[in-house]
CSV table of C-alpha atoms and ligand atoms in Angstrom, one decimal:
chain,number,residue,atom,x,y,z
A,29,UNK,CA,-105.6,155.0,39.3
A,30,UNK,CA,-103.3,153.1,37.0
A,31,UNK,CA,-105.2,150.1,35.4
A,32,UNK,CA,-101.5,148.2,34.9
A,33,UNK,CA,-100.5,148.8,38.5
A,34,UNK,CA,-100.8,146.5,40.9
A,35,UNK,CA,-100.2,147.6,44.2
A,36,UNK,CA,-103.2,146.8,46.2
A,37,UNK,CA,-105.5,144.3,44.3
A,38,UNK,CA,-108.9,143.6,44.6
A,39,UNK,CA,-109.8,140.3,43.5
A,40,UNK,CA,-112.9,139.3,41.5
A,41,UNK,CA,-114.6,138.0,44.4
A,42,UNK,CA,-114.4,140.8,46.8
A,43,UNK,CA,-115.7,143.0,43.6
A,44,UNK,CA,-119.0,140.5,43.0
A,45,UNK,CA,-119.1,141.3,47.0
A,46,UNK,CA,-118.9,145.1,46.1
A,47,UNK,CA,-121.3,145.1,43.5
A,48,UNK,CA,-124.0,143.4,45.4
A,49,UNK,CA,-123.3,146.0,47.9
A,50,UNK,CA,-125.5,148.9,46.3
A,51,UNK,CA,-126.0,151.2,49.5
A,52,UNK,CA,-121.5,151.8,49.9
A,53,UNK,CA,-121.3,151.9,45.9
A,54,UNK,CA,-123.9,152.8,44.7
A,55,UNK,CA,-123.8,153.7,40.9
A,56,UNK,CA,-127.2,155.7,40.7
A,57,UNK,CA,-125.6,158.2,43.7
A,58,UNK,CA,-123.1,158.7,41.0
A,59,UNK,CA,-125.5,158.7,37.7
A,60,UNK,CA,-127.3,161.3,40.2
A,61,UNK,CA,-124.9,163.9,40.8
A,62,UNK,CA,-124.3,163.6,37.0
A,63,UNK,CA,-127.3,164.5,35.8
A,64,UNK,CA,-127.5,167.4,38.8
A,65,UNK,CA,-123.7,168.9,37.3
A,66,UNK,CA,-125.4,168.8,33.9
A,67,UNK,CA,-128.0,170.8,35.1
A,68,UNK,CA,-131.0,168.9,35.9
A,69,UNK,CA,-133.0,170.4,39.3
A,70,UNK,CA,-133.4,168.0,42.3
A,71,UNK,CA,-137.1,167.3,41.6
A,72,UNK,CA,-136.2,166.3,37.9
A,73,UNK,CA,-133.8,163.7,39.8
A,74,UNK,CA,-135.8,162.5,41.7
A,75,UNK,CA,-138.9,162.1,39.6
A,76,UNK,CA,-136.8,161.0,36.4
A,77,UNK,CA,-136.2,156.8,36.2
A,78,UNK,CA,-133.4,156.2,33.3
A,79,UNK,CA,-134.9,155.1,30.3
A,80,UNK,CA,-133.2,152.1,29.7
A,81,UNK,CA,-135.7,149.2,28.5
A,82,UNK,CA,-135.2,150.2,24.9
A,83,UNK,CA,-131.8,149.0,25.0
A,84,UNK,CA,-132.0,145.3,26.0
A,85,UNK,CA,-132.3,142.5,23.5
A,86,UNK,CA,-135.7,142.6,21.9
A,87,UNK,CA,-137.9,144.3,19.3
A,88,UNK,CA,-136.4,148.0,20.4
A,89,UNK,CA,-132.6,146.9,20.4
A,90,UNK,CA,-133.2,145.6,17.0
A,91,UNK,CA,-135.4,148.8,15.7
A,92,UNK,CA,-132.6,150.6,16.8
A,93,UNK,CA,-129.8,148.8,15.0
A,94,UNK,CA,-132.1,149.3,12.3
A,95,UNK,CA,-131.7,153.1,12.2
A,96,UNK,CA,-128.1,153.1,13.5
A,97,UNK,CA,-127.6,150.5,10.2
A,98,UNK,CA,-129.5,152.4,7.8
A,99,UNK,CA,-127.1,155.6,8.3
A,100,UNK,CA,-124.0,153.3,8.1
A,101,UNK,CA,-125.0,151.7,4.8
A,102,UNK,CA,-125.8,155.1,3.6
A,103,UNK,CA,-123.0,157.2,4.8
A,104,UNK,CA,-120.3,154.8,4.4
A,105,UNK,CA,-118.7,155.8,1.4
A,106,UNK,CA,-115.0,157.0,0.3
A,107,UNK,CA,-117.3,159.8,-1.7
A,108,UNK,CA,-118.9,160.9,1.5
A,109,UNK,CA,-115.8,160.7,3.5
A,110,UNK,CA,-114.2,162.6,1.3
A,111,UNK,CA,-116.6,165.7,1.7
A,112,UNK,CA,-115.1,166.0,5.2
A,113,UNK,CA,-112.4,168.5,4.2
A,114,UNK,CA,-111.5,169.3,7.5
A,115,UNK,CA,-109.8,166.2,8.4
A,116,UNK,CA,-110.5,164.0,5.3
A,117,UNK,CA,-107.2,163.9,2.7
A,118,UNK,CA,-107.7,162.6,-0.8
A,119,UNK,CA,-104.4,160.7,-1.8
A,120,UNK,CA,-103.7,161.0,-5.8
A,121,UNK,CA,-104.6,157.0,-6.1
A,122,UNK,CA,-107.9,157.8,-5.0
A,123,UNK,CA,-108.0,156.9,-1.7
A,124,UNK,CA,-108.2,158.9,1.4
A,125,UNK,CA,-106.5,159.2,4.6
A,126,UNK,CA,-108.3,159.6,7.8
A,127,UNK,CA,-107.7,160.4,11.6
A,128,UNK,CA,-109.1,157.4,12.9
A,129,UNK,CA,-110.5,158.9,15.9
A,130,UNK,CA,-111.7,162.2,14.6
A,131,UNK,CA,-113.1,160.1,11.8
A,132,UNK,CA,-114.9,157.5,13.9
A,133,UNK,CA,-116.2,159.7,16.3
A,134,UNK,CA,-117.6,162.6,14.1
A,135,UNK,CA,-119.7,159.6,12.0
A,136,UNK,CA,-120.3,157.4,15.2
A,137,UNK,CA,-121.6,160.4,16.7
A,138,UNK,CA,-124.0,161.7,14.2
A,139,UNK,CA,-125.1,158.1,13.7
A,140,UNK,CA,-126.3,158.1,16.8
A,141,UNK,CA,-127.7,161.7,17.2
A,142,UNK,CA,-130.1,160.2,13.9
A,143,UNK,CA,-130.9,157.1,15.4
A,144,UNK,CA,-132.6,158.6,17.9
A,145,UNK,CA,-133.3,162.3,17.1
A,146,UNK,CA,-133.2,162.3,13.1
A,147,UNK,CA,-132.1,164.6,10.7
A,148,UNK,CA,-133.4,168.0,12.5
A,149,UNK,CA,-131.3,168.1,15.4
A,150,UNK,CA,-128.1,168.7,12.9
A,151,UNK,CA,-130.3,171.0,11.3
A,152,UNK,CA,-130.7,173.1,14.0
A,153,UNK,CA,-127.0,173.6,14.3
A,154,UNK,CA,-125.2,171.3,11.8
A,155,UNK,CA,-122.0,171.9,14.1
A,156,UNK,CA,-123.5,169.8,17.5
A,157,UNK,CA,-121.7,166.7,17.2
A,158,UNK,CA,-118.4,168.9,17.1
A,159,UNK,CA,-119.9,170.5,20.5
A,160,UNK,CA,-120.4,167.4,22.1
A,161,UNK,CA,-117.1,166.2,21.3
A,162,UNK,CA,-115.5,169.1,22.4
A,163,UNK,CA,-117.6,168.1,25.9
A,164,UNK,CA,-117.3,164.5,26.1
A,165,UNK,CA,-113.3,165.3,25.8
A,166,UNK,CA,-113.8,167.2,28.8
A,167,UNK,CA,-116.4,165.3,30.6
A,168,UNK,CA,-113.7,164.2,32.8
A,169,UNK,CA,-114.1,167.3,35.0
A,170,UNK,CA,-117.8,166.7,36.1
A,171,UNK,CA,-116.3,163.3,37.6
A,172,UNK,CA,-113.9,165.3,39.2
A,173,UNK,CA,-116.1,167.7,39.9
A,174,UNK,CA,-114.2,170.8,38.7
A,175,UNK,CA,-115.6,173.7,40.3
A,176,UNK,CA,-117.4,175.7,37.0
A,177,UNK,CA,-114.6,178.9,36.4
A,178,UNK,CA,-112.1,175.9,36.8
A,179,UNK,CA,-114.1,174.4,33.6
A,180,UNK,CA,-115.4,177.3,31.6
A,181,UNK,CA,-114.9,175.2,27.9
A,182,UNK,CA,-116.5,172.0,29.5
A,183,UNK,CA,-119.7,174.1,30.3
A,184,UNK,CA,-119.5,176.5,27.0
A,185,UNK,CA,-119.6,173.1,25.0
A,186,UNK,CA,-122.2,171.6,27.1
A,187,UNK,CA,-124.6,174.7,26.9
A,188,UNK,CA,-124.3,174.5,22.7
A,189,UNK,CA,-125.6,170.8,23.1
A,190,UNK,CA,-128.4,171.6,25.9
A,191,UNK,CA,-129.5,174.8,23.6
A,192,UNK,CA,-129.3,173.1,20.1
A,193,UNK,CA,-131.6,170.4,22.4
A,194,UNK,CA,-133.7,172.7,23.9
A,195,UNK,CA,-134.7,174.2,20.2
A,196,UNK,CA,-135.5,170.6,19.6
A,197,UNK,CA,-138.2,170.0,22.1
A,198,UNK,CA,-139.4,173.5,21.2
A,199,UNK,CA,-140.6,172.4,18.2
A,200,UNK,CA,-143.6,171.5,18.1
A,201,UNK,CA,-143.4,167.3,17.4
A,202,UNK,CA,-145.2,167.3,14.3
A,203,UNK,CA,-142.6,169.5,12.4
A,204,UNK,CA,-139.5,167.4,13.5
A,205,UNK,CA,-138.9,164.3,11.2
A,206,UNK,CA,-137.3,161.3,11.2
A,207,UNK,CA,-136.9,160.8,15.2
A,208,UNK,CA,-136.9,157.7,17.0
A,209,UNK,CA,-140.4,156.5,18.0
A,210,UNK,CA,-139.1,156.1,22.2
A,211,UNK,CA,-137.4,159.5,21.9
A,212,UNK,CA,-141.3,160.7,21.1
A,213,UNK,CA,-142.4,158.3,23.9
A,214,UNK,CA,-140.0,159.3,26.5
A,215,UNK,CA,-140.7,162.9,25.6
A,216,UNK,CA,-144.4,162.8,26.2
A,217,UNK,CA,-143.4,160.8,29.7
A,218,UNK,CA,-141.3,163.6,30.4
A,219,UNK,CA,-144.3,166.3,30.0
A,220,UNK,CA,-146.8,164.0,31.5
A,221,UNK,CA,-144.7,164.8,35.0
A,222,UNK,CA,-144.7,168.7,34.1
A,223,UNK,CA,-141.2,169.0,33.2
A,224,UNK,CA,-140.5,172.0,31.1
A,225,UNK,CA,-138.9,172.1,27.7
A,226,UNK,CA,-135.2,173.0,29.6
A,227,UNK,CA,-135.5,169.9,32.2
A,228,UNK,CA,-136.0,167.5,28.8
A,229,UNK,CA,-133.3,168.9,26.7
A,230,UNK,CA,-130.8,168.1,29.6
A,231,UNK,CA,-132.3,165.0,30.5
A,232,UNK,CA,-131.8,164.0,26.7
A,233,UNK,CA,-128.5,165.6,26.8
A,234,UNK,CA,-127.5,163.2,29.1
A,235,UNK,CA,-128.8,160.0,27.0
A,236,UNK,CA,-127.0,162.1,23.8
A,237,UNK,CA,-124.0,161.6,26.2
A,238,UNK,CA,-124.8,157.8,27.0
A,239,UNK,CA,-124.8,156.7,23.4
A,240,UNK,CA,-122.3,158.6,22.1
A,241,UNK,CA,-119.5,158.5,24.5
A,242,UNK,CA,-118.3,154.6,24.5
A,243,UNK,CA,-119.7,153.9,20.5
A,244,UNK,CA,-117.3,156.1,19.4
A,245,UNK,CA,-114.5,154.9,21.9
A,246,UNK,CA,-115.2,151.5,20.8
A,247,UNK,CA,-114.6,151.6,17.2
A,248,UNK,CA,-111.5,153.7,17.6
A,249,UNK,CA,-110.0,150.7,20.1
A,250,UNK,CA,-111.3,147.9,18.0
A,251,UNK,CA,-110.2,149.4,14.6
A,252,UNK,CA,-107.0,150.2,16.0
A,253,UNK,CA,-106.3,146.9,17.7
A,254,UNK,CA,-107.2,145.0,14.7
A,255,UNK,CA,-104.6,147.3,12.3
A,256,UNK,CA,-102.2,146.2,14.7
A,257,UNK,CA,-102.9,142.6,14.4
A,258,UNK,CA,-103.9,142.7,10.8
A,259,UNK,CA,-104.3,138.6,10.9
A,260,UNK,CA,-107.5,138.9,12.4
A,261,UNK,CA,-108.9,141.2,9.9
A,262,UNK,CA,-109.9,138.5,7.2
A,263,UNK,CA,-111.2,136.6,9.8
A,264,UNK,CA,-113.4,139.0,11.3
A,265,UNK,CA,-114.3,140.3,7.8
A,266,UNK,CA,-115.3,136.8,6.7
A,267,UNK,CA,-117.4,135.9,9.7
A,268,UNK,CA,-119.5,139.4,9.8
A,269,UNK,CA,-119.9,139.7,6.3
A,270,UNK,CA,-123.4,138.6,6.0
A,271,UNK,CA,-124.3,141.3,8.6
A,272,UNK,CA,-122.3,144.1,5.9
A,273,UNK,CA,-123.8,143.5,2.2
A,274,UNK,CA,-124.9,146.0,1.2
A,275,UNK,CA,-128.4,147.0,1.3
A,276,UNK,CA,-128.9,144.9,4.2
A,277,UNK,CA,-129.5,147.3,7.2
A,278,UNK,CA,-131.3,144.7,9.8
A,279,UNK,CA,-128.7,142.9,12.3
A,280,UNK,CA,-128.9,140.2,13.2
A,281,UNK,CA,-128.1,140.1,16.6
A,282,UNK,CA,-128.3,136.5,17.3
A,283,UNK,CA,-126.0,135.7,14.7
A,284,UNK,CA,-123.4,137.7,15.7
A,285,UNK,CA,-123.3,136.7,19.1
A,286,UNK,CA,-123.3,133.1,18.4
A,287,UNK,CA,-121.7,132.8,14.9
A,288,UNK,CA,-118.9,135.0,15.0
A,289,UNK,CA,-116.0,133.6,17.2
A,290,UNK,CA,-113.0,135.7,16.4
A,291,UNK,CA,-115.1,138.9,16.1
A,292,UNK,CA,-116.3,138.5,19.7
A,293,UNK,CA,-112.7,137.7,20.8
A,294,UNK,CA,-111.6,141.0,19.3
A,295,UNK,CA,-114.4,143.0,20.9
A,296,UNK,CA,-114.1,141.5,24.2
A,297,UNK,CA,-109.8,141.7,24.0
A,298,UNK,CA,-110.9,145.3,23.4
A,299,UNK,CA,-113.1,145.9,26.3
A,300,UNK,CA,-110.6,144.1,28.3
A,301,UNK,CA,-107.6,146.6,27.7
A,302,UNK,CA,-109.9,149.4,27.4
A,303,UNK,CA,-113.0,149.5,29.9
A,304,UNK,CA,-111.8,152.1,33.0
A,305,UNK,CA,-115.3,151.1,34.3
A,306,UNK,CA,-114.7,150.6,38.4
A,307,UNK,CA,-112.7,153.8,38.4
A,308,UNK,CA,-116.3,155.4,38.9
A,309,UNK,CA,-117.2,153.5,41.6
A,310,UNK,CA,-116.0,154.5,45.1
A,311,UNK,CA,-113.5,151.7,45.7
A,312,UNK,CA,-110.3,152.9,47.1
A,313,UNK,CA,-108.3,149.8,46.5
A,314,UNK,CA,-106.6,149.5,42.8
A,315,UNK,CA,-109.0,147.3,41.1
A,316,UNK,CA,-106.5,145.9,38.5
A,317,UNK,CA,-109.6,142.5,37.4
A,318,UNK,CA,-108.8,142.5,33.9
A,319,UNK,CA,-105.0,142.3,34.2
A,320,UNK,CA,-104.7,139.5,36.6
A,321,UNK,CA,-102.5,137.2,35.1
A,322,UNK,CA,-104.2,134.4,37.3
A,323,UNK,CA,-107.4,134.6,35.3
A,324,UNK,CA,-106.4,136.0,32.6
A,325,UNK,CA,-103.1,134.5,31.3
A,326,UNK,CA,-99.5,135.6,30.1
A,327,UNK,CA,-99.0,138.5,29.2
A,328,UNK,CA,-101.9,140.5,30.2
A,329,UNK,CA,-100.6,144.0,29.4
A,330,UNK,CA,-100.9,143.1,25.9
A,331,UNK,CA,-103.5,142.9,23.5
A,332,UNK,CA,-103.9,138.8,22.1
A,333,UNK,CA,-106.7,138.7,19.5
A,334,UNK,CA,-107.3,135.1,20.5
A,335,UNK,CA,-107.5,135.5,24.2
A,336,UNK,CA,-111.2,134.6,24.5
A,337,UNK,CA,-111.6,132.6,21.1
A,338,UNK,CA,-109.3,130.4,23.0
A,339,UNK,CA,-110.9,130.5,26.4
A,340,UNK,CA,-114.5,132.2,25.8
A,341,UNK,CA,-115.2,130.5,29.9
A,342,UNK,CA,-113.0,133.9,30.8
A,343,UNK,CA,-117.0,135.6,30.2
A,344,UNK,CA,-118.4,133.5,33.3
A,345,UNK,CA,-115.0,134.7,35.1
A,346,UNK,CA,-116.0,137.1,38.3
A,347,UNK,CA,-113.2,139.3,36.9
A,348,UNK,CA,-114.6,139.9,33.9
A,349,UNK,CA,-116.3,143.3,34.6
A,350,UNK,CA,-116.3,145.7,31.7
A,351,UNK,CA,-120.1,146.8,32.3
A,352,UNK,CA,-120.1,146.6,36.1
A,353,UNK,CA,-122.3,143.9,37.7
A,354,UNK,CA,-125.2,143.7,39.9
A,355,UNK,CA,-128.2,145.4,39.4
A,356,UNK,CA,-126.5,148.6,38.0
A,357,UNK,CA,-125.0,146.5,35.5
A,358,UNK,CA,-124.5,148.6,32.1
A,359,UNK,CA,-127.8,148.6,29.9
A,360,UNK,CA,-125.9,150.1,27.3
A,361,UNK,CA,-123.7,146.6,26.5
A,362,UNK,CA,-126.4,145.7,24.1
A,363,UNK,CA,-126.2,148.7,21.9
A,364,UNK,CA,-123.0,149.1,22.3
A,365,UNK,CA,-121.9,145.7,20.7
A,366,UNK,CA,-124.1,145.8,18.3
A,367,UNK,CA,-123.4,149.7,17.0
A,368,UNK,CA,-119.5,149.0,17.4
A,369,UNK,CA,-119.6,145.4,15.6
A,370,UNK,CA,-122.0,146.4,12.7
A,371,UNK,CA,-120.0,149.9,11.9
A,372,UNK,CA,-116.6,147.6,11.8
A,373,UNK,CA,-118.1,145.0,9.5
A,374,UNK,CA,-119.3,147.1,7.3
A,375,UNK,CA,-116.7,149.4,7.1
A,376,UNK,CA,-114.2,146.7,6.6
A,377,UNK,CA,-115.6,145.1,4.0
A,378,UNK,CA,-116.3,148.0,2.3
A,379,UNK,CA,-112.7,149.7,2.3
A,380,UNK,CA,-109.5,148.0,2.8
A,381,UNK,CA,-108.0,149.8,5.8
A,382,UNK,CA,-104.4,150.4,6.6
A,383,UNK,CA,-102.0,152.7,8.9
A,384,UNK,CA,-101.1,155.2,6.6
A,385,UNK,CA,-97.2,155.3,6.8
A,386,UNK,CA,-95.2,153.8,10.4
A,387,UNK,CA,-97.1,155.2,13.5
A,388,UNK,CA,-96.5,154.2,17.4
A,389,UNK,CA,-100.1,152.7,18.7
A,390,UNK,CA,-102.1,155.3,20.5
A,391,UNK,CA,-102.0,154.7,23.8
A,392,UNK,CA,-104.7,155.6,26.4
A,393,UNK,CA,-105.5,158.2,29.0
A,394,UNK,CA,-105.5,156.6,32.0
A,395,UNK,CA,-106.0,158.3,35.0
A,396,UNK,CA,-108.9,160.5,34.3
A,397,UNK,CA,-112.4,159.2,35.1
A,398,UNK,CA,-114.5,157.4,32.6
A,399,UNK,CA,-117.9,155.7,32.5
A,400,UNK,CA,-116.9,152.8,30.4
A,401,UNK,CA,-114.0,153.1,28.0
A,402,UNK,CA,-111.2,155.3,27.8
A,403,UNK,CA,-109.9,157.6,25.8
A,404,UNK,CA,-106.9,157.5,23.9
A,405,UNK,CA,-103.8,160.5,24.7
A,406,UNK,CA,-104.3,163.8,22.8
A,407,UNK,CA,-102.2,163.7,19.9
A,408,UNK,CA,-101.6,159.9,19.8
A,409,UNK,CA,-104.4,159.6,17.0
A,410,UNK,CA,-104.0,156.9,14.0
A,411,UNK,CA,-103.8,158.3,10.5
A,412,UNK,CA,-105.3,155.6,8.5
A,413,UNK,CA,-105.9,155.5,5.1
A,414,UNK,CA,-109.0,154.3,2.9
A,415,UNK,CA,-109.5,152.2,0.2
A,416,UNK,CA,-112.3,150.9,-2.0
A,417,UNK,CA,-112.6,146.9,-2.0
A,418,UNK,CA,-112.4,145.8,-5.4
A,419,UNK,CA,-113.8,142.2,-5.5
B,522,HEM,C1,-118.2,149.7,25.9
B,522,HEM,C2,-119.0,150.6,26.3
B,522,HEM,C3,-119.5,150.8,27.7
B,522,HEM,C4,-119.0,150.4,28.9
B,522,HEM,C5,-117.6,149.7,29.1
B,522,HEM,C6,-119.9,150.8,30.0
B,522,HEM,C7,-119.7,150.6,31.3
B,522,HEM,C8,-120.6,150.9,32.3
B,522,HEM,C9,-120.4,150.7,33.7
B,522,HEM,C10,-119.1,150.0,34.3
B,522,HEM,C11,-121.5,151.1,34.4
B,522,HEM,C12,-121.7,151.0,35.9
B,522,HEM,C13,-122.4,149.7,36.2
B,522,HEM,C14,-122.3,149.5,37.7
B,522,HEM,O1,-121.3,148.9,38.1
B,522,HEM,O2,-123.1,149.9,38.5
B,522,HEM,C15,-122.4,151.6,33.4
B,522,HEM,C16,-123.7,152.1,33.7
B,522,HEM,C17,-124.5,152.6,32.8
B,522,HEM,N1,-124.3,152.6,31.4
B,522,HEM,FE1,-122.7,151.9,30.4
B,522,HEM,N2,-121.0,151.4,29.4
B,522,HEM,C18,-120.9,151.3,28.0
B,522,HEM,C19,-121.8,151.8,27.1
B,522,HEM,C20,-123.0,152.4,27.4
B,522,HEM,C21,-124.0,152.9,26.4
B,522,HEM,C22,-123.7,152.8,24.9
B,522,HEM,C23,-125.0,153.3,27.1
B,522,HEM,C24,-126.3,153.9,26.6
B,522,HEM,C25,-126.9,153.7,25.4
B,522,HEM,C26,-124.8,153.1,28.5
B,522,HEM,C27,-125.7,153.5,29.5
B,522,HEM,C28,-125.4,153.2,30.8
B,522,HEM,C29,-126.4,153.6,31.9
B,522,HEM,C30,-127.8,154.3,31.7
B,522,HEM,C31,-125.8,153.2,33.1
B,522,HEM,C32,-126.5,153.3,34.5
B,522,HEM,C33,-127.2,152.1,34.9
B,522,HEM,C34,-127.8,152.1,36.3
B,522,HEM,O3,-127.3,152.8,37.2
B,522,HEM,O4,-128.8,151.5,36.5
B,522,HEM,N3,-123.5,152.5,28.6
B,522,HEM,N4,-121.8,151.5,32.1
């Protein structure tokens, strides 16, 4: 389904229609064959509720930012980056160059895979976020439901994550360190119903899955939007920059949501272009909501930093549906925001960031199924290149 296309449109209103309409669409039949592809027996299904409560806006969002924020300010560093010989160049002036993507989603994903498992998971196989990726790039086939010798690399990927998981929960909890105090909770939830060591490695895998997928997605999209419309990078640098000192690892939610004009513009111009979101739900007409010139303005196919710092009423908009609606709307928007917008601040005010030499944008890979945002084409990655801010 071509996003840009607009042969048969569906307009916001019949979508608010379709969203309330949970028994034709619902989501959680989807979520539900998911977790059954990825392995998880009926009974687990059934008796399993997502864990989603840590994720809204609260104590738990903001514990989480916390750990997600402790790794950036630690690991964001051109001496750290540079230690990533396999796709990390040092250039003679002592900068380095960068596939953006590769970049963002090898440190996105072990970010995450800390936050909420710490250090020991990449100690049992240091190579897992290369595993997942390998996966997540493949994922696609699940929502098309490949039949499995149609999808042999998906599943060998797959199985590295579910084992290097499964050693996890082997362990007995008070030799692992550093984990997430709701990944112990949900855990012990999990046993309290019987499940065995297997059932909670792939019921993990598919939370792994949930925060890793769209963080990553969202920085590359972001980042690369912004290097294409370089005025808004002092802006957004200047508005986020108390959130980046360094040291300072606790966001501050509130203040980004309300303070930061332009930086919520960019993220939500970036959702806009980028969320493939009602391709998942079971809607045969082209749902083409966020390119509607009638809501959304001239030329919609493009990206306009300003779009919303303009016209911020577009949010209240029934169009606007990056994270569904109704009561399957995305729990993850939270996290999401807050993962993607803290890892750009800080990164940007930390390096100066430029395409490294003339380079087309990287477009995106429509047409395959996505929960949330999509990828970008194979090969159409950004080389970017690092530099330390002097001030
Ligand atoms: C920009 C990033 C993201 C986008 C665009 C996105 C989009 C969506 C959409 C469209 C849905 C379906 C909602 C519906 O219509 O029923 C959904 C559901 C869901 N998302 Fe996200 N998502 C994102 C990030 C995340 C993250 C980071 C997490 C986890 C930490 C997450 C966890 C979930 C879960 C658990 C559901 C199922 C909710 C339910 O059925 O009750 N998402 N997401």
């Amino acid at each position: 389904m071509n996003q840009h296309s607009a042969l048969t449109r569906t307009r916001g209103k019949d979508v608010a229609e379709a969203y309330r309409n949970t028994k034709t669409f619902s989501f959680e039949v989807f979520v539900q064959h998911m977790m059954r592809t990825t392995g998880c027996s009926n009974e687990v299904v059934d008796k399993i509720e997502l864990h989603v409560h840590q994720l809204y806006p609260g104590k738990d969002l903001a514990y989480l930012g916390e750990r997600f924020n402790s790794y950036f300010d630690r690991y964001l560093s051109l001496e750290a980056i540079k230690s990533e010989r396999s796709y990390a160049i040092p250039n003679q002036d002592g900068s380095v160059s960068v596939p953006l993507k590769v970049w963002v989603s090898d440190f996105l994903i072990r970010g995450g895979q800390r936050a909420y498992f710490g250090d020991f998971l990449e100690e049992i196989d240091p190579n897992i976020s290369w595993a997942f990726l390998e996966f997540d790039d493949l994922s696609w086939q699940i929502l098309y439901q490949y039949p499995k010798v149609l999808s042999k690399k998906m599943h060998a990927a797959k199985e590295r994550v579910t084992e290097a998981l499964r050693k996890y929960f082997e362990t007995p909890i008070t030799e692992r360190s550093g984990d997430a105090w709701f990944t112990k909770a949900m855990e012990n939830e999990m046993r309290d119903l019987d499940l065995d060591t297997r059932d909670i490695s792939i019921m993990m895998q598919t939370i792994y899955w949930g925060i890793n997928t769209n963080t990553r997605r969202g920085c590359f999209w972001m980042l690369t939007y912004m290097l294409f419309h370089p005025e808004v990078i002092p802006l957004v640098m200047q508005e986020t920059e108390k959130a980046s000192t360094e040291g300072n690892t606790t966001p501050d939610i509130d203040y980004l949501n309300d303070q930061c004009p332009w930086t919520n513009s960019v993220w939500n111009e970036t959702l806009r272009m980028s969320a493939a979101s009602s391709s998942v739900r079971y809607i045969t007409a082209d749902t083409v909501l966020h390119f509607d010139e009638k809501i959304f303005g001239d030329r919609v196919t493009e990206f306009d930093p300003k779009r919303f710092y303009d016209n911020p009423a577009l949010l209240k908009s029934p169009s606007w549906r990056p994270f569904g609606g109704g009561a399957t709307m995305c729990p993850g928007r939270f996290v999401v925001k807050q993962a993607v917008v803290n890892f750009i601040a800080m990164a940007l005010n930390r390096f100066d960031i430029s395409i490294d030499g003339p380079q087309p944008m990287p477009t995106a890979k429509e047409g395959n199924p996505v929960i949330g945002l999509m990828s970008n084409q194979p090969g159409s990655d950004l080389r970017v290149r690092l530099r330390l801010r002097k001030y």
